[in-house]
Amino acid sequence: MNQALAVDATGVTKNFGTVRAVDDISIQVAAGEVYGVLGPNGAGKTTFLRMLFGLIRPDAGTIRVFDKTWDQAGVGVLDGVAGFIESPRFYPYLTGRANLEGLALLDGGVRPGLLEEVLEIVDLTDRAERKVGGYSYGMRQRLGVAASLLREPRLLVLDEPANGLDPAGIRDMRALVKRLAGSGLTVLLSSHDMGEVEEICDNVTILNRGAVAFHGTIAQLRTMAPDPGYLLSTTSDERALALSRHHPHVEVTCDPEAALVVTGPRPEVSSYVASLVRADVDLLGFTATQTPLEALFFMLTDESRPSAAHRSEPLEEAVR
Amino acid sequence: MTAVQSPPVAEREIVSLPSRRGGLGAAFRFEVRKLRTQYRGWAVLLAALLAPIPIVVIIHGQSRPPKDTLFGRFATDNGYALALLVLGFATQWVLPLLTAIVAGDIFASEDQHGTWKTVLTRSTSRARIFWAKTLTACGFAVLVLGVLAASTIVSSLLIVGHQPLIGLSGQIISSSTALKLVTASYVSALPPTLGFTCLAIVLSVWFRNPAVGIAAPVVLGMVMVLVGGLGSIEAIRSGLLTTPFESWHGLLTQPRFTGPLVEGLLVSGVWSLISLSAAFAIVRRRDITGG
Ligand SMILES: Nc1ncnc2c1ncn2[C@@H]1O[C@H](COP(=O)(O)OP(=O)(O)OP(=O)(O)O)[C@@H](O)[C@H]1O
Ligand SMILES: [Mg+2]
């Protein structure tokens, strides 16, 4: 048995009635790494993590956590493991601090000063005496992280930790996860956002409808990614389309939304756009559709998204 | 399916931390703490403490005693009789309700707040949580019955007086003996009260809904009173959880008979055991998918 594995799941399957939520998946998370489980809604991420925590039982397969299984070690599997599933929940009639104190009791006590430390880390010191019932969603999410850190875990399991947060909250949550990962903690994170996983994780498993669609490093994933795509709108789309024939590496198609979709390696796209400007075709809009990894993610999970502007780049940068 | 294992970014020595886990005592303390911060528990205790006083005052002030109930005839001018009258009334549905307000909620509220996952993702076994909750609910039941008994007996004796009591066989019972018997009568209500506590627990676990956990034991209790009163088959009657609530009657007769007390203890024990076993099995096996 590999001692360096924090999580070693093999052949895990779970059915809910006739729905196969998790279908024979195997995931290995090495100690010290930041691992992403990525998938669209209903892919089975939460179901997998619930099984890891023993909240539900797998129908088949085994999950070893630091070389212990539920069958052998019972609740001892969770020694050194912390995290939350979906949005963290607390007792609304207790204050933030009282919630943490109660959970610390269940943990068998915490070292002095730790409670203050974790409140400080998640920036909730000022609100700790308020009842959780009055907390905002983001505050509850942060309290969830605090409650997890209270266990001084070796493995932190977070189920879509940035879900439902505003952009600033997402940024802070990602920064926090990165900081924690930097301290050597093993992090197993689920997400439906490729950008998030790309930013934080070393390794990733992409789930689709309960089954593994990809398994590997972010670097491997990048080599598989298609060229970036852009939405282009001009004063004369016909001329723009005609001009694209001089740029064999650039593919330009007409979108049903009456915009042009440009795909190709970035330098070729730049020179194509520059040729449009030279030909007096004015650009009315130029935005990136999806990042290549996002596009790959949608391909792997066969989910065709409308080419909405997920990430827009300044016009000059693309033209330059 | 292949699992690609790539080298970890920061391979570390896994230090085996001392496994820290709270015991049953810790889980129990957390339950008590939760109960103490909720207003429902205090409301029930306050009701058990204060409600008997106006009831005693009102019955004492009646010009015509409620003759058709046990000890009703003497209740307007004998404190012991009045305390027993209140006991007879409390066992109809009040005690099942008071205990169910906490016991019927204690498991279901975890579903309501989605907090099962919060506690079960600590290193706490389901068994430990189960017993901590059960202990809390049963402890609360004992407390409520104690407060109700103390408040009723003290206010009856202070307001109505502690004259010797006329027993169910017409015998005169001295004041000091009457106090012991009345106290024992209240104590005899404890086993079935705990039985209703366990019934509320299993309903709370089963339906995962506080309203059902609280209301269903009371309704079931009323149905049992009804079935018991229909003069149905004795075997059914003696097996009902409401029958032990009457076992104290034997204490007030001449000669006393304690058979019903033992039987009541057994019946309550069986109800409790079945309820708790079922509840435990459900808690142990269920998938925690909500929250
Ligand atoms: N308790 C349940 N009963 C029935 N079906 C369930 C249950 N929980 C999950 N499922 C089903 O299992 C599948 C996987 O769900 P799961 O919640 O694990 O997905 P997910 O990847 O976490 O999705 P999301 O991104 O929406 O959180 C879905 O089809 C879902 O409908
Ligand atoms: Mg999910």
GROMACS .gro file of C-alpha atoms in nm, chain A residues 76-258:
model
  183
   76GLY     CA    1  -1.120   0.666   1.298
   77VAL     CA    2  -1.097   0.708   0.920
   78LEU     CA    3  -1.172   1.073   0.977
   79ASP     CA    4  -0.876   1.133   1.208
   80GLY     CA    5  -0.680   1.408   1.042
   81VAL     CA    6  -0.955   1.473   0.788
   82ALA     CA    7  -1.176   1.779   0.780
   83GLY     CA    8  -1.389   1.971   0.539
   84PHE     CA    9  -1.742   2.028   0.434
   85ILE     CA   10  -1.997   1.894   0.191
   86GLU     CA   11  -2.205   2.136  -0.014
   87SER     CA   12  -2.264   2.454   0.184
   88PRO     CA   13  -2.154   2.419   0.545
   89ARG     CA   14  -2.439   2.414   0.796
   90PHE     CA   15  -2.439   2.524   1.156
   91TYR     CA   16  -2.682   2.565   1.444
   92PRO     CA   17  -2.846   2.899   1.369
   93TYR     CA   18  -2.937   2.965   1.732
   94LEU     CA   19  -2.576   2.940   1.846
   95THR     CA   20  -2.313   3.206   1.789
   96GLY     CA   21  -2.030   3.139   1.549
   97ARG     CA   22  -1.799   3.085   1.842
   98ALA     CA   23  -2.042   2.854   2.025
   99ASN     CA   24  -2.077   2.645   1.710
  100LEU     CA   25  -1.701   2.606   1.687
  101GLU     CA   26  -1.673   2.533   2.059
  102GLY     CA   27  -1.934   2.260   2.031
  103LEU     CA   28  -1.761   2.101   1.734
  104ALA     CA   29  -1.432   2.125   1.921
  105LEU     CA   30  -1.597   1.928   2.202
  106LEU     CA   31  -1.685   1.652   1.954
  107ASP     CA   32  -1.324   1.659   1.837
  108GLY     CA   33  -1.204   1.597   2.190
  109GLY     CA   34  -1.092   1.954   2.249
  110VAL     CA   35  -0.851   2.180   2.067
  111ARG     CA   36  -0.523   2.331   2.173
  112PRO     CA   37  -0.554   2.665   2.348
  113GLY     CA   38  -0.570   2.963   2.119
  114LEU     CA   39  -0.655   2.762   1.806
  115LEU     CA   40  -1.014   2.879   1.802
  116GLU     CA   41  -0.904   3.242   1.791
  117GLU     CA   42  -0.650   3.157   1.525
  118VAL     CA   43  -0.897   2.995   1.288
  119LEU     CA   44  -1.147   3.278   1.338
  120GLU     CA   45  -0.870   3.516   1.247
  121ILE     CA   46  -0.773   3.315   0.939
  122VAL     CA   47  -1.125   3.333   0.798
  123ASP     CA   48  -1.171   3.690   0.914
  124LEU     CA   49  -1.466   3.624   1.143
  125THR     CA   50  -1.321   3.740   1.475
  126ASP     CA   51  -1.551   4.043   1.484
  127ARG     CA   52  -1.865   3.841   1.410
  128ALA     CA   53  -1.789   3.541   1.629
  129GLU     CA   54  -2.031   3.648   1.903
  130ARG     CA   55  -2.323   3.680   1.664
  131LYS     CA   56  -2.574   3.404   1.605
  132VAL     CA   57  -2.507   3.207   1.288
  133GLY     CA   58  -2.874   3.251   1.192
  134GLY     CA   59  -2.782   3.609   1.106
  135TYR     CA   60  -2.473   3.522   0.904
  136SER     CA   61  -2.455   3.585   0.533
  137TYR     CA   62  -2.391   3.296   0.299
  138GLY     CA   63  -2.028   3.394   0.259
  139MET     CA   64  -1.978   3.416   0.634
  140ARG     CA   65  -2.122   3.068   0.680
  141GLN     CA   66  -1.891   2.942   0.411
  142ARG     CA   67  -1.594   3.092   0.593
  143LEU     CA   68  -1.714   2.955   0.924
  144GLY     CA   69  -1.716   2.618   0.750
  145VAL     CA   70  -1.350   2.660   0.667
  146ALA     CA   71  -1.280   2.767   1.026
  147ALA     CA   72  -1.462   2.461   1.159
  148SER     CA   73  -1.249   2.243   0.933
  149LEU     CA   74  -0.921   2.405   1.032
  150LEU     CA   75  -1.013   2.353   1.397
  151ARG     CA   76  -0.934   1.987   1.339
  152GLU     CA   77  -0.581   2.074   1.229
  153PRO     CA   78  -0.634   1.834   0.940
  154ARG     CA   79  -0.380   1.668   0.717
  155LEU     CA   80  -0.647   1.634   0.450
  156LEU     CA   81  -0.892   1.911   0.378
  157VAL     CA   82  -1.195   1.815   0.170
  158LEU     CA   83  -1.390   2.104   0.025
  159ASP     CA   84  -1.702   2.061  -0.186
  160GLU     CA   85  -1.734   2.360  -0.416
  161PRO     CA   86  -1.602   2.600  -0.153
  162ALA     CA   87  -1.650   2.905  -0.374
  163ASN     CA   88  -2.005   2.814  -0.471
  164GLY     CA   89  -2.249   3.097  -0.416
  165LEU     CA   90  -1.985   3.352  -0.322
  166ASP     CA   91  -1.957   3.692  -0.484
  167PRO     CA   92  -1.648   3.767  -0.697
  168ALA     CA   93  -1.456   3.910  -0.402
  169GLY     CA   94  -1.558   3.612  -0.189
  170ILE     CA   95  -1.445   3.371  -0.461
  171ARG     CA   96  -1.112   3.548  -0.486
  172ASP     CA   97  -1.062   3.536  -0.108
  173MET     CA   98  -1.167   3.172  -0.085
  174ARG     CA   99  -0.925   3.070  -0.362
  175ALA     CA  100  -0.647   3.269  -0.201
  176LEU     CA  101  -0.719   3.097   0.129
  177VAL     CA  102  -0.718   2.750  -0.026
  178LYS     CA  103  -0.391   2.828  -0.201
  179ARG     CA  104  -0.240   2.954   0.121
  180LEU     CA  105  -0.349   2.641   0.305
  181ALA     CA  106  -0.217   2.422   0.027
  182GLY     CA  107   0.108   2.611   0.044
  183SER     CA  108   0.141   2.509   0.407
  184GLY     CA  109   0.167   2.147   0.296
  185LEU     CA  110  -0.192   2.044   0.363
  186THR     CA  111  -0.344   1.792   0.124
  187VAL     CA  112  -0.651   1.946  -0.035
  188LEU     CA  113  -0.924   1.759  -0.217
  189LEU     CA  114  -1.151   2.008  -0.380
  190SER     CA  115  -1.457   1.969  -0.595
  191SER     CA  116  -1.563   2.231  -0.842
  192HIS     CA  117  -1.763   2.287  -1.156
  193ASP     CA  118  -1.534   2.570  -1.258
  194MET     CA  119  -1.237   2.480  -1.473
  195GLY     CA  120  -1.078   2.817  -1.405
  196GLU     CA  121  -1.081   2.750  -1.032
  197VAL     CA  122  -0.928   2.405  -1.065
  198GLU     CA  123  -0.669   2.532  -1.311
  199GLU     CA  124  -0.574   2.805  -1.069
  200ILE     CA  125  -0.551   2.593  -0.755
  201CYS     CA  126  -0.498   2.227  -0.836
  202ASP     CA  127  -0.206   2.009  -0.940
  203ASN     CA  128  -0.409   1.708  -1.047
  204VAL     CA  129  -0.761   1.672  -1.160
  205THR     CA  130  -1.028   1.414  -1.221
  206ILE     CA  131  -1.308   1.524  -1.445
  207LEU     CA  132  -1.635   1.347  -1.375
  208ASN     CA  133  -1.925   1.328  -1.609
  209ARG     CA  134  -2.252   1.159  -1.517
  210GLY     CA  135  -2.082   0.971  -1.237
  211ALA     CA  136  -1.794   0.835  -1.445
  212VAL     CA  137  -1.435   0.951  -1.490
  213ALA     CA  138  -1.394   1.147  -1.814
  214PHE     CA  139  -1.035   1.255  -1.758
  215HIS     CA  140  -0.768   1.185  -1.506
  216GLY     CA  141  -0.430   1.356  -1.494
  217THR     CA  142  -0.236   1.673  -1.438
  218ILE     CA  143  -0.339   2.021  -1.536
  219ALA     CA  144  -0.037   2.026  -1.768
  220GLN     CA  145  -0.164   1.713  -1.947
  221LEU     CA  146  -0.502   1.872  -1.974
  222ARG     CA  147  -0.353   2.184  -2.133
  223THR     CA  148  -0.193   1.983  -2.412
  224MET     CA  149  -0.534   1.843  -2.496
  225ALA     CA  150  -0.707   2.178  -2.499
  226PRO     CA  151  -0.842   2.319  -2.825
  227ASP     CA  152  -0.741   2.659  -2.961
  228PRO     CA  153  -0.897   2.959  -2.794
  229GLY     CA  154  -1.216   3.098  -2.945
  230TYR     CA  155  -1.335   3.457  -2.983
  231LEU     CA  156  -1.660   3.625  -3.067
  232LEU     CA  157  -1.613   3.889  -3.335
  233SER     CA  158  -1.854   4.148  -3.457
  234THR     CA  159  -1.765   4.388  -3.735
  235THR     CA  160  -1.916   4.648  -3.966
  236SER     CA  161  -1.896   4.395  -4.248
  237ASP     CA  162  -1.906   4.033  -4.147
  238GLU     CA  163  -1.904   3.912  -4.510
  239ARG     CA  164  -1.573   4.085  -4.579
  240ALA     CA  165  -1.432   3.959  -4.252
  241LEU     CA  166  -1.534   3.606  -4.349
  242ALA     CA  167  -1.376   3.652  -4.693
  243LEU     CA  168  -1.052   3.784  -4.546
  244SER     CA  169  -1.021   3.479  -4.322
  245ARG     CA  170  -0.939   3.269  -4.631
  246HIS     CA  171  -0.593   3.428  -4.629
  247HIS     CA  172  -0.537   3.293  -4.277
  248PRO     CA  173  -0.536   2.914  -4.304
  249HIS     CA  174  -0.476   2.856  -3.929
  250VAL     CA  175  -0.773   3.066  -3.831
  251GLU     CA  176  -1.122   2.925  -3.854
  252VAL     CA  177  -1.407   3.170  -3.879
  253THR     CA  178  -1.767   3.056  -3.865
  254CYS     CA  179  -2.097   3.234  -3.846
  255ASP     CA  180  -2.269   3.204  -3.511
  256PRO     CA  181  -2.649   3.179  -3.496
  257GLU     CA  182  -2.639   3.493  -3.285
  258ALA     CA  183  -2.513   3.672  -3.600
   0.00000   0.00000   0.00000
